[in-house]
PDB file of C-alpha atoms in Angstrom:
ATOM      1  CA  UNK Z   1     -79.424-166.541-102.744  1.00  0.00           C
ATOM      2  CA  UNK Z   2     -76.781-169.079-102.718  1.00  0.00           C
ATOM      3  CA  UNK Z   3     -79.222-171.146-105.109  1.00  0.00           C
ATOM      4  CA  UNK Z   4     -78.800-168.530-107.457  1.00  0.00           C
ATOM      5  CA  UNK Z   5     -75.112-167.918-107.230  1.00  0.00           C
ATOM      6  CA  UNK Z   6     -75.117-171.852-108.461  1.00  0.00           C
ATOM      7  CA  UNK Z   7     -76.848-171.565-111.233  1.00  0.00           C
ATOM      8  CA  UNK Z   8     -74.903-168.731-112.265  1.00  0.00           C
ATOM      9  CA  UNK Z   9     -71.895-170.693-111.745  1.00  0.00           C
ATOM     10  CA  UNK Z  10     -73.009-173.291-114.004  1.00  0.00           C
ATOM     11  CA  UNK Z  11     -72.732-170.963-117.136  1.00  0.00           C
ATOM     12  CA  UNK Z  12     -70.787-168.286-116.567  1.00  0.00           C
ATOM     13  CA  UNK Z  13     -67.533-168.208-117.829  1.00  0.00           C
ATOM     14  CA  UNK Z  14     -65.930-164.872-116.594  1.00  0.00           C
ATOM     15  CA  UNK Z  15     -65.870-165.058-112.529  1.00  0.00           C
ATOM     16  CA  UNK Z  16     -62.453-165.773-110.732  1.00  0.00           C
ATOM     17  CA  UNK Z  17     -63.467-164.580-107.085  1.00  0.00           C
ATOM     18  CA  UNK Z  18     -66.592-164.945-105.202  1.00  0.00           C
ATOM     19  CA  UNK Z  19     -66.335-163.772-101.470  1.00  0.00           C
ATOM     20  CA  UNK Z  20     -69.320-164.933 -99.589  1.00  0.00           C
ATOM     21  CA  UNK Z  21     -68.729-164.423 -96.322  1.00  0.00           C
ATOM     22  CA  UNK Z  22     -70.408-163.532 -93.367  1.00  0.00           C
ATOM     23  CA  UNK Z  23     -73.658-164.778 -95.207  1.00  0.00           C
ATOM     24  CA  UNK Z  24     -75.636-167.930 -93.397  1.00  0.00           C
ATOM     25  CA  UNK Z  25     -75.754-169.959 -96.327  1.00  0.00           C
ATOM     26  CA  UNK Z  26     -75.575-173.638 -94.233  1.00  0.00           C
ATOM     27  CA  UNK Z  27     -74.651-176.757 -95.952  1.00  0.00           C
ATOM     28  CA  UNK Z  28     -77.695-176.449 -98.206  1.00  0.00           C
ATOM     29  CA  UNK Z  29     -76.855-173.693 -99.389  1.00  0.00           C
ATOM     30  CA  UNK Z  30     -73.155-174.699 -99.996  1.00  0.00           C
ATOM     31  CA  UNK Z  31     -74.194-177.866-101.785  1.00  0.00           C
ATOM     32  CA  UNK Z  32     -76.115-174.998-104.096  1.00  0.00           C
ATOM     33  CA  UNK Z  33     -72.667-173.619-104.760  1.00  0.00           C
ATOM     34  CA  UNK Z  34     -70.596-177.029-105.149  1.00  0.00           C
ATOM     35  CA  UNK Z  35     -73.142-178.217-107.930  1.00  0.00           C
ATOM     36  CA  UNK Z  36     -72.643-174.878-110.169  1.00  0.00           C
ATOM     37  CA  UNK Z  37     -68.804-175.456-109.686  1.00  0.00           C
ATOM     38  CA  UNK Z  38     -68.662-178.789-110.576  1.00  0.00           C
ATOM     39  CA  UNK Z  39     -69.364-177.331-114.331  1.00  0.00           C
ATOM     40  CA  UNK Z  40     -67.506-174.048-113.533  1.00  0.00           C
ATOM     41  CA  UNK Z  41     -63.850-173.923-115.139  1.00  0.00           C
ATOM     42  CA  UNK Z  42     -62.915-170.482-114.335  1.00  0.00           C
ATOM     43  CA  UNK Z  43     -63.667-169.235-110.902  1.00  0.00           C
ATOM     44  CA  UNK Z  44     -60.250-169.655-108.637  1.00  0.00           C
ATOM     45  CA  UNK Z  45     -61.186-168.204-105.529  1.00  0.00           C
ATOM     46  CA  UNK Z  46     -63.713-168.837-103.614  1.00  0.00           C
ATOM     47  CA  UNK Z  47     -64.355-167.902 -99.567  1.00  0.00           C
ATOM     48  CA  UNK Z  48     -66.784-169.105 -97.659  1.00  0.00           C
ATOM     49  CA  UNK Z  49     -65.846-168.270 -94.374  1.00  0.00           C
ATOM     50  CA  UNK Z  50     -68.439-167.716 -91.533  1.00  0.00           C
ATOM     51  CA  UNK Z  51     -71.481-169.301 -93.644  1.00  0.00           C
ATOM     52  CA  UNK Z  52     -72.749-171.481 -90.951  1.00  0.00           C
ATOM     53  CA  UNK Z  53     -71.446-174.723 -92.669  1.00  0.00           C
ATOM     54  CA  UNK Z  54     -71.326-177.958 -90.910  1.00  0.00           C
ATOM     55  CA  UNK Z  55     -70.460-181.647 -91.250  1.00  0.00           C
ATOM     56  CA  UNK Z  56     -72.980-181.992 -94.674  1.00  0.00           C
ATOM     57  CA  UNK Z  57     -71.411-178.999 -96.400  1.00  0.00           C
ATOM     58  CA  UNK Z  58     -68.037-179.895 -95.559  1.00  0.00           C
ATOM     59  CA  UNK Z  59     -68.664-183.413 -97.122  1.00  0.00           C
ATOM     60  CA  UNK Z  60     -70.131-181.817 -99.951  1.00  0.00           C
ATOM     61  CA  UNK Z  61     -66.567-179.710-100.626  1.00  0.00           C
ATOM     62  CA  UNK Z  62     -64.666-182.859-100.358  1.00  0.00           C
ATOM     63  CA  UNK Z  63     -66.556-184.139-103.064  1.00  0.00           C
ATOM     64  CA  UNK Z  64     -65.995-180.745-105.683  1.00  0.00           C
ATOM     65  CA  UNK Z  65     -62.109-180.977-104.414  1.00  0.00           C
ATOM     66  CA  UNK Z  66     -62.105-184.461-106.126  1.00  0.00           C
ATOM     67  CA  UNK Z  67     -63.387-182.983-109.609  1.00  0.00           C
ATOM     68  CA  UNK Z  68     -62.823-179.422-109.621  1.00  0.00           C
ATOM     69  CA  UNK Z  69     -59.554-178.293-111.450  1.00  0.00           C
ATOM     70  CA  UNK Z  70     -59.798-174.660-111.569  1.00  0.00           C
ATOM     71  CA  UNK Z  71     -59.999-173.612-107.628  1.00  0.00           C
ATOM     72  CA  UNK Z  72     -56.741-172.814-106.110  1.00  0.00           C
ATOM     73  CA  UNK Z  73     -57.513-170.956-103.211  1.00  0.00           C
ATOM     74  CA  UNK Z  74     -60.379-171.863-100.796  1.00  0.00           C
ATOM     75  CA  UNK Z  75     -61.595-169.968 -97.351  1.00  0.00           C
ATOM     76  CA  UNK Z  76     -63.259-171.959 -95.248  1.00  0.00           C
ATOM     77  CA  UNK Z  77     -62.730-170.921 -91.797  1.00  0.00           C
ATOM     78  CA  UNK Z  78     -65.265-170.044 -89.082  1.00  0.00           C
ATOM     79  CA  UNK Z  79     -67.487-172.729 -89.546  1.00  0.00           C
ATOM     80  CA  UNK Z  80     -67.609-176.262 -87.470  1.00  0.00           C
ATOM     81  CA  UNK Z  81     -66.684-178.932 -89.589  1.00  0.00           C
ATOM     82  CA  UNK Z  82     -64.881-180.689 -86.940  1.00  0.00           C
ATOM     83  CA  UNK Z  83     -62.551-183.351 -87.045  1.00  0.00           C
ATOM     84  CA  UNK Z  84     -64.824-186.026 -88.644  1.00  0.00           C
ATOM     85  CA  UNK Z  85     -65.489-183.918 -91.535  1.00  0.00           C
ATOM     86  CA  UNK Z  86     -62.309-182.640 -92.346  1.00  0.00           C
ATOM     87  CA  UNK Z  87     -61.154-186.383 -93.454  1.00  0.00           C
ATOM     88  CA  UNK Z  88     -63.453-185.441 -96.177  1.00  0.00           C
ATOM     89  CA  UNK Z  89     -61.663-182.364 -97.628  1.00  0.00           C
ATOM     90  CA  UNK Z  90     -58.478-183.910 -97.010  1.00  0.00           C
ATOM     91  CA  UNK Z  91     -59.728-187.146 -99.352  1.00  0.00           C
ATOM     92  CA  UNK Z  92     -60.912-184.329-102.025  1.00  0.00           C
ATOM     93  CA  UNK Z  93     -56.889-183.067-101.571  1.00  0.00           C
ATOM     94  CA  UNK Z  94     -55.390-186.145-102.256  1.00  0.00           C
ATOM     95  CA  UNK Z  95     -56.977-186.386-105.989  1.00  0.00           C
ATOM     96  CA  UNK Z  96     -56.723-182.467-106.407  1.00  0.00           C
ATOM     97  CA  UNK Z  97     -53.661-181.043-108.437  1.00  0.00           C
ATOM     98  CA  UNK Z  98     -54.914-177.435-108.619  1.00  0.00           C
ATOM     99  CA  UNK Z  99     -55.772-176.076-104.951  1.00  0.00           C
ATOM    100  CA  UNK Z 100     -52.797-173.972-103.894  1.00  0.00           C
ATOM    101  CA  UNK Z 101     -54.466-172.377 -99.956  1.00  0.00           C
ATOM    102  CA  UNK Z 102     -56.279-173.672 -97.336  1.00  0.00           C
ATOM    103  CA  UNK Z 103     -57.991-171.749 -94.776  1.00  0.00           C
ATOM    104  CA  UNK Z 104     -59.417-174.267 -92.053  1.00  0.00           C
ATOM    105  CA  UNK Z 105     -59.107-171.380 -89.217  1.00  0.00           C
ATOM    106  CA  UNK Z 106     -61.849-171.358 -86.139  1.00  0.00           C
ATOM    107  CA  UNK Z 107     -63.420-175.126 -87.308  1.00  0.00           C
ATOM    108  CA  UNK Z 108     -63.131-176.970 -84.554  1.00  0.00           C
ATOM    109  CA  UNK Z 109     -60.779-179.297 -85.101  1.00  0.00           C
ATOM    110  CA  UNK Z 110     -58.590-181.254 -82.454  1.00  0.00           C
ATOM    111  CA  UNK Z 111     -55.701-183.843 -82.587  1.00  0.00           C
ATOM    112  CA  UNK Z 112     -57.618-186.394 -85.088  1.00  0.00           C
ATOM    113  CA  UNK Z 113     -58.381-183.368 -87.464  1.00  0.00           C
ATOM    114  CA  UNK Z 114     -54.421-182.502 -87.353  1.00  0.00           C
ATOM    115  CA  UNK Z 115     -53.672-186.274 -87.853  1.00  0.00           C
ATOM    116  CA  UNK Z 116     -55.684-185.873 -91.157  1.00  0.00           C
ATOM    117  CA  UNK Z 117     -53.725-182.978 -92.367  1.00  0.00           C
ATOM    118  CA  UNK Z 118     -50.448-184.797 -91.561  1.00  0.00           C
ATOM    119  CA  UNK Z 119     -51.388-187.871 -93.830  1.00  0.00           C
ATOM    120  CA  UNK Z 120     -52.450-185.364 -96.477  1.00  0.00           C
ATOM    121  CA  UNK Z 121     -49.099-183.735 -96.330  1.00  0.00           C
ATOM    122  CA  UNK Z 122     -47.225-186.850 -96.866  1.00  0.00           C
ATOM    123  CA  UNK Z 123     -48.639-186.801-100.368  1.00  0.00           C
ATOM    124  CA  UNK Z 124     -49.950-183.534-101.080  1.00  0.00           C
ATOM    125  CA  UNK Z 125     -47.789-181.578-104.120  1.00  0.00           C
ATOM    126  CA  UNK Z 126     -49.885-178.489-104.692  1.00  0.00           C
ATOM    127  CA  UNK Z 127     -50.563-176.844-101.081  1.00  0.00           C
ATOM    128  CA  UNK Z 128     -48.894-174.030-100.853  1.00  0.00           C
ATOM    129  CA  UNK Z 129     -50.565-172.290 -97.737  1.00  0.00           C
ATOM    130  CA  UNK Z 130     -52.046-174.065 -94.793  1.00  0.00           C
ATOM    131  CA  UNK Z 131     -53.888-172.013 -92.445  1.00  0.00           C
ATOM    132  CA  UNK Z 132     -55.107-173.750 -89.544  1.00  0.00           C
ATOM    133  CA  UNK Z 133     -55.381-171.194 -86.753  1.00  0.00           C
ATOM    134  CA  UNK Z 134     -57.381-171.147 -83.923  1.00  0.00           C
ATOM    135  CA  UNK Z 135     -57.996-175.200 -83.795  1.00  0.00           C
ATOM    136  CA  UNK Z 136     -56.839-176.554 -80.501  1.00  0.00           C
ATOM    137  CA  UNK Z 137     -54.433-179.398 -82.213  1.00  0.00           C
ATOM    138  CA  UNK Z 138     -52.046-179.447 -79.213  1.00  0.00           C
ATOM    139  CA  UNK Z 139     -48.813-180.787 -79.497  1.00  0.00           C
ATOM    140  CA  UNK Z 140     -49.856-184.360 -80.719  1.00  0.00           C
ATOM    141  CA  UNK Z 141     -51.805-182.439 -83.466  1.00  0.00           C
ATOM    142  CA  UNK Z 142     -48.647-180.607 -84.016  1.00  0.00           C
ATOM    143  CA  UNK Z 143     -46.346-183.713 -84.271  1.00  0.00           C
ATOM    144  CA  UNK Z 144     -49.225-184.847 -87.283  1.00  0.00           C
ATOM    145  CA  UNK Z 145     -48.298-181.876 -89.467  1.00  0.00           C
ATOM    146  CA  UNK Z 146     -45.006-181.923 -88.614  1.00  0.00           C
ATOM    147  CA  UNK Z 147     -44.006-185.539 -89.946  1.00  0.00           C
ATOM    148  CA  UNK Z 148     -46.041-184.514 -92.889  1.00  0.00           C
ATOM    149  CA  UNK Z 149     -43.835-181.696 -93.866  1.00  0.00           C
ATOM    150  CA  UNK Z 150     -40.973-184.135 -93.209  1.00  0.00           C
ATOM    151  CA  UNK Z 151     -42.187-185.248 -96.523  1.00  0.00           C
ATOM    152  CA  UNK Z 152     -43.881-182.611 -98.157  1.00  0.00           C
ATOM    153  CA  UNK Z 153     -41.602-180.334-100.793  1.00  0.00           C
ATOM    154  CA  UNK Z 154     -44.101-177.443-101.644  1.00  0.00           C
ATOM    155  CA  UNK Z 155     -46.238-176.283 -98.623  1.00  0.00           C
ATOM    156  CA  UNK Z 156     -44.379-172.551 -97.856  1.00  0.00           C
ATOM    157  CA  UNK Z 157     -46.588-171.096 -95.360  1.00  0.00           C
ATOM    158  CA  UNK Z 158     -48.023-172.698 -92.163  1.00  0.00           C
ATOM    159  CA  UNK Z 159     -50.531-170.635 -90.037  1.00  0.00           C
ATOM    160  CA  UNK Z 160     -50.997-172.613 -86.228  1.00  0.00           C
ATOM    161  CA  UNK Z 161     -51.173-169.712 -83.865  1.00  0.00           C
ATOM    162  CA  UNK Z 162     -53.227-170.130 -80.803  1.00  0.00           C
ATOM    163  CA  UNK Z 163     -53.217-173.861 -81.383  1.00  0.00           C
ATOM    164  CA  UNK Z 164     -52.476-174.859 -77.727  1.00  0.00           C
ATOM    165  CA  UNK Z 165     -49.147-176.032 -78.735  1.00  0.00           C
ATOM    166  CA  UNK Z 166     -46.520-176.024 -75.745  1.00  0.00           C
ATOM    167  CA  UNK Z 167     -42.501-177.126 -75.444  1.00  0.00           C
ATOM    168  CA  UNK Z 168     -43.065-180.642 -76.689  1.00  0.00           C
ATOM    169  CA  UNK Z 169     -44.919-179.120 -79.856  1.00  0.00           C
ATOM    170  CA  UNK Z 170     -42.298-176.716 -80.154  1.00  0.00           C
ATOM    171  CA  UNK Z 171     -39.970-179.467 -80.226  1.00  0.00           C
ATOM    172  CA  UNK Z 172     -41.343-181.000 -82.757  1.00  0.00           C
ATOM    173  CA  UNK Z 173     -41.388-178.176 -85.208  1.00  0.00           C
ATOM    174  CA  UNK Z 174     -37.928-177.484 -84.272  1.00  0.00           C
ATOM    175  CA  UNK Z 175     -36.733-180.812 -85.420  1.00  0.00           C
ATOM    176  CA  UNK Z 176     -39.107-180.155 -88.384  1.00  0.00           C
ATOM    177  CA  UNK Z 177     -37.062-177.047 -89.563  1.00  0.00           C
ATOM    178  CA  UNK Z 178     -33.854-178.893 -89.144  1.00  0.00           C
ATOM    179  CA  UNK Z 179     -34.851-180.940 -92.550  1.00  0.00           C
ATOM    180  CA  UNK Z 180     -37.425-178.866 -93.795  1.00  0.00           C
ATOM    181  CA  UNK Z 181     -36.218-176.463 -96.956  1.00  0.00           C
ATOM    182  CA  UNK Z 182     -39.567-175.110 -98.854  1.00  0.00           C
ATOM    183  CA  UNK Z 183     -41.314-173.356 -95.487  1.00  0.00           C
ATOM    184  CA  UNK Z 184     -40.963-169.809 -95.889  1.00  0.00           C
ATOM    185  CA  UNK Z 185     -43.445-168.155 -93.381  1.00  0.00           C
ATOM    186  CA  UNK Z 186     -44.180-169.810 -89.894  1.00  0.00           C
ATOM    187  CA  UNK Z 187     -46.711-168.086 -87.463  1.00  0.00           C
ATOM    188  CA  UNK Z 188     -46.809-169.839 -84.646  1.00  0.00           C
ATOM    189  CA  UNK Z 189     -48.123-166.403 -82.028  1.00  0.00           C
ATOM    190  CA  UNK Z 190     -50.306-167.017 -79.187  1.00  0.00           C
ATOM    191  CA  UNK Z 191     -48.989-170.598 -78.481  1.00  0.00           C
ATOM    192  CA  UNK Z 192     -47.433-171.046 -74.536  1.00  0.00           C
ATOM    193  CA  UNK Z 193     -44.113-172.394 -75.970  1.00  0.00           C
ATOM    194  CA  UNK Z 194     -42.097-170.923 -73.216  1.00  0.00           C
ATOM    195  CA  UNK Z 195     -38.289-170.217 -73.139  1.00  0.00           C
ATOM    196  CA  UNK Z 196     -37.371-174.047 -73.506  1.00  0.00           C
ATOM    197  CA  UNK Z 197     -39.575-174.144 -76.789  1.00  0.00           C
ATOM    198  CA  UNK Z 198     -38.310-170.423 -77.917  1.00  0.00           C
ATOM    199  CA  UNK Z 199     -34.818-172.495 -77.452  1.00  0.00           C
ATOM    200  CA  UNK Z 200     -36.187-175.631 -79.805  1.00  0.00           C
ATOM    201  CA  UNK Z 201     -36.895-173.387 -82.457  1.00  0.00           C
ATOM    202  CA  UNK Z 202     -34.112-171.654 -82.493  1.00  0.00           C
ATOM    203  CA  UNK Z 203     -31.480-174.330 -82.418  1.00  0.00           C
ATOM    204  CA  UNK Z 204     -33.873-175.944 -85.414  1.00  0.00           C
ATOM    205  CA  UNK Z 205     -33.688-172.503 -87.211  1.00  0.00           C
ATOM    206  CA  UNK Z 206     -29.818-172.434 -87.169  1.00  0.00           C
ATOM    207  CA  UNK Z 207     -29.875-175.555 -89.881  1.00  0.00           C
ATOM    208  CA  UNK Z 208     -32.765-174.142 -91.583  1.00  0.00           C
ATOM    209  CA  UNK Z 209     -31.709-171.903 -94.816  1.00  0.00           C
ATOM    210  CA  UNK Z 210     -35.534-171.063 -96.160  1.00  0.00           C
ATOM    211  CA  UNK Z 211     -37.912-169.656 -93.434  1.00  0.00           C
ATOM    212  CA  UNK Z 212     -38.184-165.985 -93.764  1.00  0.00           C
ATOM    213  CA  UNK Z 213     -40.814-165.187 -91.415  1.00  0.00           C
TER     214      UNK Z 213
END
């Protein structure tokens, strides 16, 4: 099936969306897909989430990221990339000028994942949503991301609840929102911040002049 949907994507000229999820695709089958949108110019959505992908079809994204111009919003989450192989989408990032959401939810990635996303940040222009939930980052993960958005100017909404991120983490992304003026939307739920880190945030929210959520 997913064969199909890439040789479809090689000619047709029509599709923005295509929602595959839920469907066990693998890596081969993602590889299928990456092929027909290396020729595709119009699809700008596409969600693979909960496809069974792994390290070789997260590689293979990385690779479509550095070519593709016409994506902007990709849905990746549920599947175990894993730290290694998130290095790969974030190299696609740093040549892509079009991608504008992220979705790396539920794939397994720790503090080196996080440190990947940090670096990307630092020179990333186009990311406008980063959705990273349900990765167990900690607070060193956190402190990645957050010197990246020390730098970054466009990202406006950062998903990291249930990230395992405690007071020092809060910290952090207190600081962070001391200097930080394009984040508009922080969820940060299900994270044992405590009342000290509650207090971080706070004191870093009465500088900050852009969150809104």
């Amino acid at each position: 099936g997913a064969s199909c949907l890439g040789e479809l994507l090689k000619i047709n000229n029509s599709l923005k969306e295509l929602w595959m999820s839920f469907n066990q695709i693998s890596d081969e089958g993602v590889l299928s897909v990456c092929e027909g949108l290396q020729c595709n110019k119009t699809l700008t959505m596409l969600d693979i989430s909960y496809c069974g992908l792994s390290v070789k079809g997260a590689s293979c994204l990385g690779e479509l990221l550095k070519v593709n111009d016409s994506l902007k919003e990709l849905e990746m989450g549920v599947n175990q990339i894993d730290d290694e192989r998130v290095l790969s989408v974030c190299e696609g990032l740093q040549c892509n000028k079009t991608l504008t959401m992220l979705d790396i939810s539920y794939c397994g990635l720790s503090v080196k994942g996080a440190s990947c996303l940090g670096e990307l940040l630092k020179v990333n222009n186009s990311l406008k949503e980063l959705e990273m939930s349900n990765n167990q980052i900690g607070d060193e993960g956190i402190l990645s991301v957050c010197e990246g958005l020390q730098c970054n100017k466009t990202l406006t909404e950062l998903h990291i609840w249930n990230c395992g991120i405690s007071v020092n983490g809060a910290s952090c992304l207190g600081e962070l929102l001391k200097v930080n003026n394009s984040l508009k939307e922080l969820d940060m739920w299900e994270n044992q911040i405590g009342d000290e880190g509650v207090l971080s945030v706070c004191e870093g929210l009465h500088c900050n002049k852009t969150l809104t959520t």
